[in-house]
PDB file of C-alpha atoms in Angstrom:
ATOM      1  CA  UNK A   1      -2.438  19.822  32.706  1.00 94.00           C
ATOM      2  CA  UNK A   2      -5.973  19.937  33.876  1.00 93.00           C
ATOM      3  CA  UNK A   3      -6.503  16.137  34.730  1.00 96.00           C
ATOM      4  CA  UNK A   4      -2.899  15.503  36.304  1.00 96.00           C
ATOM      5  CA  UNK A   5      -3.256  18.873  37.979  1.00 96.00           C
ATOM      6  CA  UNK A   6      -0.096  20.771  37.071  1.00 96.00           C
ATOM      7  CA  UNK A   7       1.534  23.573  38.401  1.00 95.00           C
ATOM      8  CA  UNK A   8       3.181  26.252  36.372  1.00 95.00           C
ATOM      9  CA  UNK A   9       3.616  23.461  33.764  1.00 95.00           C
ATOM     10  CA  UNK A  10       5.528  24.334  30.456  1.00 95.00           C
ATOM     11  CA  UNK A  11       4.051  24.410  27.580  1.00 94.00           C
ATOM     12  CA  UNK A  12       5.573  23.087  24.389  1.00 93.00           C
ATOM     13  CA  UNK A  13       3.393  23.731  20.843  1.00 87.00           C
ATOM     14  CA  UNK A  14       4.794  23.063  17.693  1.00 88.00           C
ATOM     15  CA  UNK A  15       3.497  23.270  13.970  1.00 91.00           C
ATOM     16  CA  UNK A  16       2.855  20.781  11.781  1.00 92.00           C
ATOM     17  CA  UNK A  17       4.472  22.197   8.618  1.00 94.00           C
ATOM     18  CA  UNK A  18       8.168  20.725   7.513  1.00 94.00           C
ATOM     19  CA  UNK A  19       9.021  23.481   5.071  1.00 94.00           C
ATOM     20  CA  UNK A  20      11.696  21.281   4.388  1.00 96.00           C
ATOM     21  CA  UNK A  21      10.402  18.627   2.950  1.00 97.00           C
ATOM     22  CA  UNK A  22       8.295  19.161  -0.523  1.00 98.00           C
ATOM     23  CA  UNK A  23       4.533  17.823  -1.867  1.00 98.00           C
ATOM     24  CA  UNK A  24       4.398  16.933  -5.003  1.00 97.00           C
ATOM     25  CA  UNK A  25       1.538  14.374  -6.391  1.00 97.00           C
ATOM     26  CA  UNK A  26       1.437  12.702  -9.961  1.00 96.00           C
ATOM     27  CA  UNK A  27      -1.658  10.685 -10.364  1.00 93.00           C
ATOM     28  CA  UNK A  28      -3.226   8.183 -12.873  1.00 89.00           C
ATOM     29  CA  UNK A  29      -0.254   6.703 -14.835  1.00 90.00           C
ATOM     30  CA  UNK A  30      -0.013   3.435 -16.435  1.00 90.00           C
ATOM     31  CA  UNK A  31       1.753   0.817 -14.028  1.00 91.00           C
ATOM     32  CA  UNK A  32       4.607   1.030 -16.552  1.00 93.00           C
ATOM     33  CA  UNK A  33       4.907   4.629 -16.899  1.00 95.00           C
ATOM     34  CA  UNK A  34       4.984   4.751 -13.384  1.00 95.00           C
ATOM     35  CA  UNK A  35       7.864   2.449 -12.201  1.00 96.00           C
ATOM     36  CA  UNK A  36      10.263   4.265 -15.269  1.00 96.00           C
ATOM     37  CA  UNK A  37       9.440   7.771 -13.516  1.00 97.00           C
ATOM     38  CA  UNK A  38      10.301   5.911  -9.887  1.00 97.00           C
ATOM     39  CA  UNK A  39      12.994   4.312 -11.572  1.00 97.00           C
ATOM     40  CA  UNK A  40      14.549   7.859 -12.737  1.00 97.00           C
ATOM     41  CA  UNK A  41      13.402   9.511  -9.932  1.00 96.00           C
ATOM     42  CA  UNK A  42      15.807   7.182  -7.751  1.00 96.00           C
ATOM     43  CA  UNK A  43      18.508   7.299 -10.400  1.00 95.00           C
ATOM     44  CA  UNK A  44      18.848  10.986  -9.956  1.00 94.00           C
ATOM     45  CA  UNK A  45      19.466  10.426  -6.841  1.00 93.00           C
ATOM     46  CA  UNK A  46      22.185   8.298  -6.294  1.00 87.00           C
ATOM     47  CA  UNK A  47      23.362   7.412  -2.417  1.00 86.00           C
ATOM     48  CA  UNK A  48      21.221   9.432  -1.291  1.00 94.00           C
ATOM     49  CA  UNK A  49      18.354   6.773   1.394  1.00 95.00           C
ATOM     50  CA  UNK A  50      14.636   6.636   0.586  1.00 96.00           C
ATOM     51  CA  UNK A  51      11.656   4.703   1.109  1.00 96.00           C
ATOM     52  CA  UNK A  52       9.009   3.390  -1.381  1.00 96.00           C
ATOM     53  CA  UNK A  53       5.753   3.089   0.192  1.00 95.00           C
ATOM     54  CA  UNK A  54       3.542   0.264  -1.097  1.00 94.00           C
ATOM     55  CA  UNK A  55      -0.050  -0.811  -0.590  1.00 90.00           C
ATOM     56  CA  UNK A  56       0.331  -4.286   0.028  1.00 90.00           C
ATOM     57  CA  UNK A  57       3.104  -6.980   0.644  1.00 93.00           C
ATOM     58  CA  UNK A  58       3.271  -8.337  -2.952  1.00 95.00           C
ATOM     59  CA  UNK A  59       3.927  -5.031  -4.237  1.00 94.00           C
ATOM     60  CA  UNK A  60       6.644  -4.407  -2.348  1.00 95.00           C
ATOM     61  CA  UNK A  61       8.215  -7.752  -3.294  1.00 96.00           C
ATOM     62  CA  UNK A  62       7.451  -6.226  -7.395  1.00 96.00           C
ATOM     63  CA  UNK A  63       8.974  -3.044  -6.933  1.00 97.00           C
ATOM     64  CA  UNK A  64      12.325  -4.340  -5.745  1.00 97.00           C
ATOM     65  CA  UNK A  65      12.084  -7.179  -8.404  1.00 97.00           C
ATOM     66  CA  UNK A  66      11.776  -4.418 -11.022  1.00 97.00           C
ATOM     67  CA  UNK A  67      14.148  -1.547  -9.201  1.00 97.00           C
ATOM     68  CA  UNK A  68      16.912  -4.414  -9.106  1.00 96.00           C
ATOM     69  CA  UNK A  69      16.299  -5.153 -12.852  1.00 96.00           C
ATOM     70  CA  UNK A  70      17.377  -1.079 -13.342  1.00 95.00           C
ATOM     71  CA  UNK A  71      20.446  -1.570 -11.270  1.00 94.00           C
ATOM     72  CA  UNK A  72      19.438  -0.448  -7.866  1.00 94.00           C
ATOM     73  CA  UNK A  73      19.764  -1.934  -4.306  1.00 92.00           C
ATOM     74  CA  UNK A  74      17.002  -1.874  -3.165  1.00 95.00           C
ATOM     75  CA  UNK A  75      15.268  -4.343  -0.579  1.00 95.00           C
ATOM     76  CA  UNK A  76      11.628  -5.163   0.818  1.00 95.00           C
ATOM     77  CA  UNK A  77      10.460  -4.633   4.097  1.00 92.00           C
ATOM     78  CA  UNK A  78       6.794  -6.294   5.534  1.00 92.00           C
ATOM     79  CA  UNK A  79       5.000  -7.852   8.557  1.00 89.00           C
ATOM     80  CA  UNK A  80       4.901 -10.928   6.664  1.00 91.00           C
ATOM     81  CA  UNK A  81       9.104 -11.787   7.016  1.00 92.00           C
ATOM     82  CA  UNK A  82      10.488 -13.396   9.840  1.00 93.00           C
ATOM     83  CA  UNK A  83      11.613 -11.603  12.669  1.00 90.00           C
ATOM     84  CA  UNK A  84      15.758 -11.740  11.928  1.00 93.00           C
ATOM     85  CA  UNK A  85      15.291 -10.733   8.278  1.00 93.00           C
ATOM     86  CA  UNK A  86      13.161  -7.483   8.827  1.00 90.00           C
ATOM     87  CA  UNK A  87      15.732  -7.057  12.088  1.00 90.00           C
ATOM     88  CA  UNK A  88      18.733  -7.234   9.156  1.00 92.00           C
ATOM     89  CA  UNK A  89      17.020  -5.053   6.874  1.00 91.00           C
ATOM     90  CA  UNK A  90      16.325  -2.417   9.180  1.00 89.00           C
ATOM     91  CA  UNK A  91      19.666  -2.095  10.517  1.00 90.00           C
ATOM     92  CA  UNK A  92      20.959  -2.045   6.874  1.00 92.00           C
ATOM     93  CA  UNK A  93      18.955   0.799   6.267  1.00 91.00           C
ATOM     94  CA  UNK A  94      19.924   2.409   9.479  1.00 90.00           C
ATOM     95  CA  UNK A  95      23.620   1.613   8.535  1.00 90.00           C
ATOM     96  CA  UNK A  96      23.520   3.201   5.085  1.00 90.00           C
ATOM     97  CA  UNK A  97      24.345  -0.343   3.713  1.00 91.00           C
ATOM     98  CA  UNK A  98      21.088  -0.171   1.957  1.00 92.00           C
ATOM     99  CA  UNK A  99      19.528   2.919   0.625  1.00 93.00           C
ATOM    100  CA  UNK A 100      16.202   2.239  -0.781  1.00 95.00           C
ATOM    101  CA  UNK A 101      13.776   0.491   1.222  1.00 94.00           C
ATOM    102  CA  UNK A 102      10.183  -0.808  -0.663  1.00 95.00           C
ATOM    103  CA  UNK A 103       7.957  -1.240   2.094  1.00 93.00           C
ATOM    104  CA  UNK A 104       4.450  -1.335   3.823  1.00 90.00           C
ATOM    105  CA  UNK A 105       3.523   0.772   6.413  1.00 83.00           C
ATOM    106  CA  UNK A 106       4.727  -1.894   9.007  1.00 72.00           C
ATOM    107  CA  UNK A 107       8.094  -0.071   8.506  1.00 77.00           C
ATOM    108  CA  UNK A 108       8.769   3.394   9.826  1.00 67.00           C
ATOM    109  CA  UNK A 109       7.235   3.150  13.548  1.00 59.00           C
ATOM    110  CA  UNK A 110      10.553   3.859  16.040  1.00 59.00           C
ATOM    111  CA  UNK A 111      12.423   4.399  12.758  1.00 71.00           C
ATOM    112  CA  UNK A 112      14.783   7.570  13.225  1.00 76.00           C
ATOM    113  CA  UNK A 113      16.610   8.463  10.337  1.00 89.00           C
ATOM    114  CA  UNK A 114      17.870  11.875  10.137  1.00 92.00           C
ATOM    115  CA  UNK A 115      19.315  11.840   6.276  1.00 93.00           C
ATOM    116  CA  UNK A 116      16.358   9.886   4.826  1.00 95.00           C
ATOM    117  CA  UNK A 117      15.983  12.036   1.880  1.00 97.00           C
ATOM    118  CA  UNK A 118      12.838  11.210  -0.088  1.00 97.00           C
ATOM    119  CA  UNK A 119      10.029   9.075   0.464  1.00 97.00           C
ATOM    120  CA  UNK A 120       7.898   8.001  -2.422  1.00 98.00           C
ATOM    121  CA  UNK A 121       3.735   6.405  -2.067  1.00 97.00           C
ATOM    122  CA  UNK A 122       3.670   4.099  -4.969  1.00 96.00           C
ATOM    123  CA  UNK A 123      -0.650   4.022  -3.838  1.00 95.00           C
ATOM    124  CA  UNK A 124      -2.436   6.483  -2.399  1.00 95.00           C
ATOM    125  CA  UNK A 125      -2.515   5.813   1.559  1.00 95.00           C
ATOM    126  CA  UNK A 126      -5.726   5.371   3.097  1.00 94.00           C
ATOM    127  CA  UNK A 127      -6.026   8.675   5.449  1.00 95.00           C
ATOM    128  CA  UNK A 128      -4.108  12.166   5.436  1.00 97.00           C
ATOM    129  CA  UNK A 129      -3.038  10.819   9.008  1.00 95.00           C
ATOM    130  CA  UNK A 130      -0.980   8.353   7.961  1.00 94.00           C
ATOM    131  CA  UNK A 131       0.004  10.197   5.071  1.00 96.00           C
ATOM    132  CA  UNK A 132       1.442  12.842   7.392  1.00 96.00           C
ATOM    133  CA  UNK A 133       3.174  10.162   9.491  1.00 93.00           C
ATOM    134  CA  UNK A 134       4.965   8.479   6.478  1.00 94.00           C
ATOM    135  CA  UNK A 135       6.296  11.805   4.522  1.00 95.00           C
ATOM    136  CA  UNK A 136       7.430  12.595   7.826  1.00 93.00           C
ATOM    137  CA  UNK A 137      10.309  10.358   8.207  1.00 93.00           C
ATOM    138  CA  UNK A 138      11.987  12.043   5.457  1.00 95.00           C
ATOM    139  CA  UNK A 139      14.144  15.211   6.185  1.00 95.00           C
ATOM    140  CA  UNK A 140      14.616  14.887  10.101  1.00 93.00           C
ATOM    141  CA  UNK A 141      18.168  16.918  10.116  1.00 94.00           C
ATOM    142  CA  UNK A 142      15.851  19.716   8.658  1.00 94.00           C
ATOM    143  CA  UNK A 143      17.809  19.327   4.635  1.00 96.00           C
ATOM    144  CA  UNK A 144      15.729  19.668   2.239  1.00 97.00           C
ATOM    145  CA  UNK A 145      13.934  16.668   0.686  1.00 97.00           C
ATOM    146  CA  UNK A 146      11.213  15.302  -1.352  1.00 97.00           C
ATOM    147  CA  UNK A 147       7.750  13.425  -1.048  1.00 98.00           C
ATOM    148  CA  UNK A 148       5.969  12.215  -4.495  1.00 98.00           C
ATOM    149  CA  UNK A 149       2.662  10.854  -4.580  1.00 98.00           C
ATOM    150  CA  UNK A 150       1.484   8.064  -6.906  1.00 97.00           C
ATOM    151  CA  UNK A 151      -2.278   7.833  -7.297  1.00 94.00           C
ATOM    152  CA  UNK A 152      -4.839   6.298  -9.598  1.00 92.00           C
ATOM    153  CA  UNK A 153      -8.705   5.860  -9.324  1.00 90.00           C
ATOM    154  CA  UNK A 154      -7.900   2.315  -9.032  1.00 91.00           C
ATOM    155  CA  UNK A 155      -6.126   2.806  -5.912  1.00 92.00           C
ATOM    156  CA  UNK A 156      -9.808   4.683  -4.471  1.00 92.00           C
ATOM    157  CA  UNK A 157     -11.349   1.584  -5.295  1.00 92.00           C
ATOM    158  CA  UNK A 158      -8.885  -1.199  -3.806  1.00 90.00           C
ATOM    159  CA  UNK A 159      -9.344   0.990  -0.630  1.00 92.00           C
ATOM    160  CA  UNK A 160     -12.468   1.260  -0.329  1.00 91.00           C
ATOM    161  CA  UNK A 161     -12.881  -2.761  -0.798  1.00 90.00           C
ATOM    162  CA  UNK A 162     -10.648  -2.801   2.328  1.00 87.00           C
ATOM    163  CA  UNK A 163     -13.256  -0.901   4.393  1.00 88.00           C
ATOM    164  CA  UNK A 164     -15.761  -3.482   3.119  1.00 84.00           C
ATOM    165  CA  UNK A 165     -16.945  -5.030   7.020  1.00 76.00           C
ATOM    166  CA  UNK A 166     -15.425  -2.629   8.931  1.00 77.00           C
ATOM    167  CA  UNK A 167     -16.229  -1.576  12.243  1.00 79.00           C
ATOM    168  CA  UNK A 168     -16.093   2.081  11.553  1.00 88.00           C
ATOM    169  CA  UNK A 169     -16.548   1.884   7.829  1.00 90.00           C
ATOM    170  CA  UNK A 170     -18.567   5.781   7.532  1.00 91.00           C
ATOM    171  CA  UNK A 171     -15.124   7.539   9.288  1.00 93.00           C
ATOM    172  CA  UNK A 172     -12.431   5.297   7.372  1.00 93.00           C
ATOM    173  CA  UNK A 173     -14.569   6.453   3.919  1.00 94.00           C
ATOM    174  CA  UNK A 174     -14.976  10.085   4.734  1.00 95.00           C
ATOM    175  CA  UNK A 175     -10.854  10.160   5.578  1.00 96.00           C
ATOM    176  CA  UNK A 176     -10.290   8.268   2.397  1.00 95.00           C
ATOM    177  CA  UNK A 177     -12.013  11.214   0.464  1.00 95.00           C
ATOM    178  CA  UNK A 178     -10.521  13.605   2.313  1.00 96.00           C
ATOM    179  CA  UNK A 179      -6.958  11.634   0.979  1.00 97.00           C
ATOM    180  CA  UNK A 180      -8.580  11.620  -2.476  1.00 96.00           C
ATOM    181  CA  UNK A 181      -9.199  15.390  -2.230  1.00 96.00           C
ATOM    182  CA  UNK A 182      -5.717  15.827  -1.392  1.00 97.00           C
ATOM    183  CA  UNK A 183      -4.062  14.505  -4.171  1.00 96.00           C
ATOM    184  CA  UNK A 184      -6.476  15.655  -6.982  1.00 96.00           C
ATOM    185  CA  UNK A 185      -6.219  18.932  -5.517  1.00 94.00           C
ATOM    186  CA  UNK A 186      -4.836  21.748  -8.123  1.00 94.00           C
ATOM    187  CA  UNK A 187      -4.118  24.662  -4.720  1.00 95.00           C
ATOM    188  CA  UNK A 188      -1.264  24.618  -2.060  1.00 97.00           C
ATOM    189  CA  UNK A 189      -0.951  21.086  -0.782  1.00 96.00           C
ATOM    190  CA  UNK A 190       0.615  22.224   1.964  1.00 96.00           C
ATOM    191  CA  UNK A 191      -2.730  24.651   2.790  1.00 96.00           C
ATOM    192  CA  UNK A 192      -4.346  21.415   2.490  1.00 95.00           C
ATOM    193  CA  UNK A 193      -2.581  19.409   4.771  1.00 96.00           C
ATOM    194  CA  UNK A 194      -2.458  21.933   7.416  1.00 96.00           C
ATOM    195  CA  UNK A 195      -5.947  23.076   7.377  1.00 95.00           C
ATOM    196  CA  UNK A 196      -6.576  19.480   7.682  1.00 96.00           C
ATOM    197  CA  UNK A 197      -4.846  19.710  10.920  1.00 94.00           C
ATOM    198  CA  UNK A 198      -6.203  22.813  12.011  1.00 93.00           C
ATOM    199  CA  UNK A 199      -3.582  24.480  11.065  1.00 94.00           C
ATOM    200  CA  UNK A 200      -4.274  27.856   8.487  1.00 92.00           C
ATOM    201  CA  UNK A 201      -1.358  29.369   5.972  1.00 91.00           C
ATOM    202  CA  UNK A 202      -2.153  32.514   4.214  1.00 91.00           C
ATOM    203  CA  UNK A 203       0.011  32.221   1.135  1.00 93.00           C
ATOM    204  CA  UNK A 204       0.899  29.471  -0.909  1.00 95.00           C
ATOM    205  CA  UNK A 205       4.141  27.626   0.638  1.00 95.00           C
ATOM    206  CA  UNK A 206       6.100  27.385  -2.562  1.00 94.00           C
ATOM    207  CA  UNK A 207       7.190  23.998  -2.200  1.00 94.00           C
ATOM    208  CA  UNK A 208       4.666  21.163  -3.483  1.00 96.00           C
ATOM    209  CA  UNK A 209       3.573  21.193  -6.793  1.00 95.00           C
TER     210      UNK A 209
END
């Protein structure tokens, strides 16, 4: 308002919390362990669309491999397909022709979903930004719906690798601990993840874990 110099301008402010959408974080399980709970978590929820976030292209390629093997459609979605084949999966998705998507975080940006019902991190993310931004393409029509968190130490240390040469390398590892701090939490998550956003909730919400 200030630097375009705006009249009587309207104001819009909004909160970060989705009350509708729930936290819930289950950290360091075997790999095996962890693909049968992913398996049943998806099972239990049959037609119902979701995404799988994974840390790296391979992986997503793995978790459909082994989601197929349990009987469910689900398909892969990374920068490193051609153009027409992440154009078909996407509008699959969109269409309801495919309702479990295992993908990086190329997917998601423009993506408006309303029903998407749960999204699952099969690593933990690298910031509580991006966090924010993924588990928020789930519940759009304002329904109720779930977020789970897979994390391991191992995970904290792949990451931080990543950062190895980086430009900004002090900020990118004092966001990653902030992530870490998240999801080894044992208060509100949702607290958490709105103080982190300067953002302040007197009780506990409820509805994470």
């Amino acid at each position: 308002i200030q630097h375009l110099g705006l009249k009587d301008a309207k104001i819009f402010l909004s909160s970060f919390d989705r009350p509708n959408i729930s936290l819930k974080v289950r950290g360091n399980r075997p790999k095996s362990k962890k693909e049968d709970e992913i398996i049943a978590y998806v099972n239990g929820r049959k037609n119902e669309t979701g995404i799988i976030y994974c840390l790296s292209r391979k992986e997503t390629e793995e978790m459909v491999t082994t989601l197929r093997a349990a009987g469910i459609n689900a398909r892969f979605y990374h920068a490193g397909m051609n153009a027409m084949d992440r154009a078909q999966v996407q509008n699959d998705f969109l269409n309801d022709n495919c309702h479990v998507i295992c993908a990086t975080i190329a997917f998601g940006m423009g993506i408006d979903k309303s029903n998407v019902r749960f999204v699952i991190h099969n690593n933990l993310p690298k910031n509580l930004e991006g966090y924010y931004q993924e588990i928020g393409r789930a519940g759009r029509d304002s329904l109720p719906s779930d977020t789970v968190l897979f994390f391991s130490y191992g995970d904290v240390i792949q990451l931080r690798q990543f950062l190895e040469g980086s430009g900004q390398r002090e900020v990118m590892e004092s966001k990653l601990d902030r992530m870490h701090q998240y999801a080894t939490a044992n208060v509100c998550r949702r607290k958490i993840l709105l103080q982190y956003f300067g953002e302040t909730m007197q009780n506990d919400c409820g509805h994470c874990d």
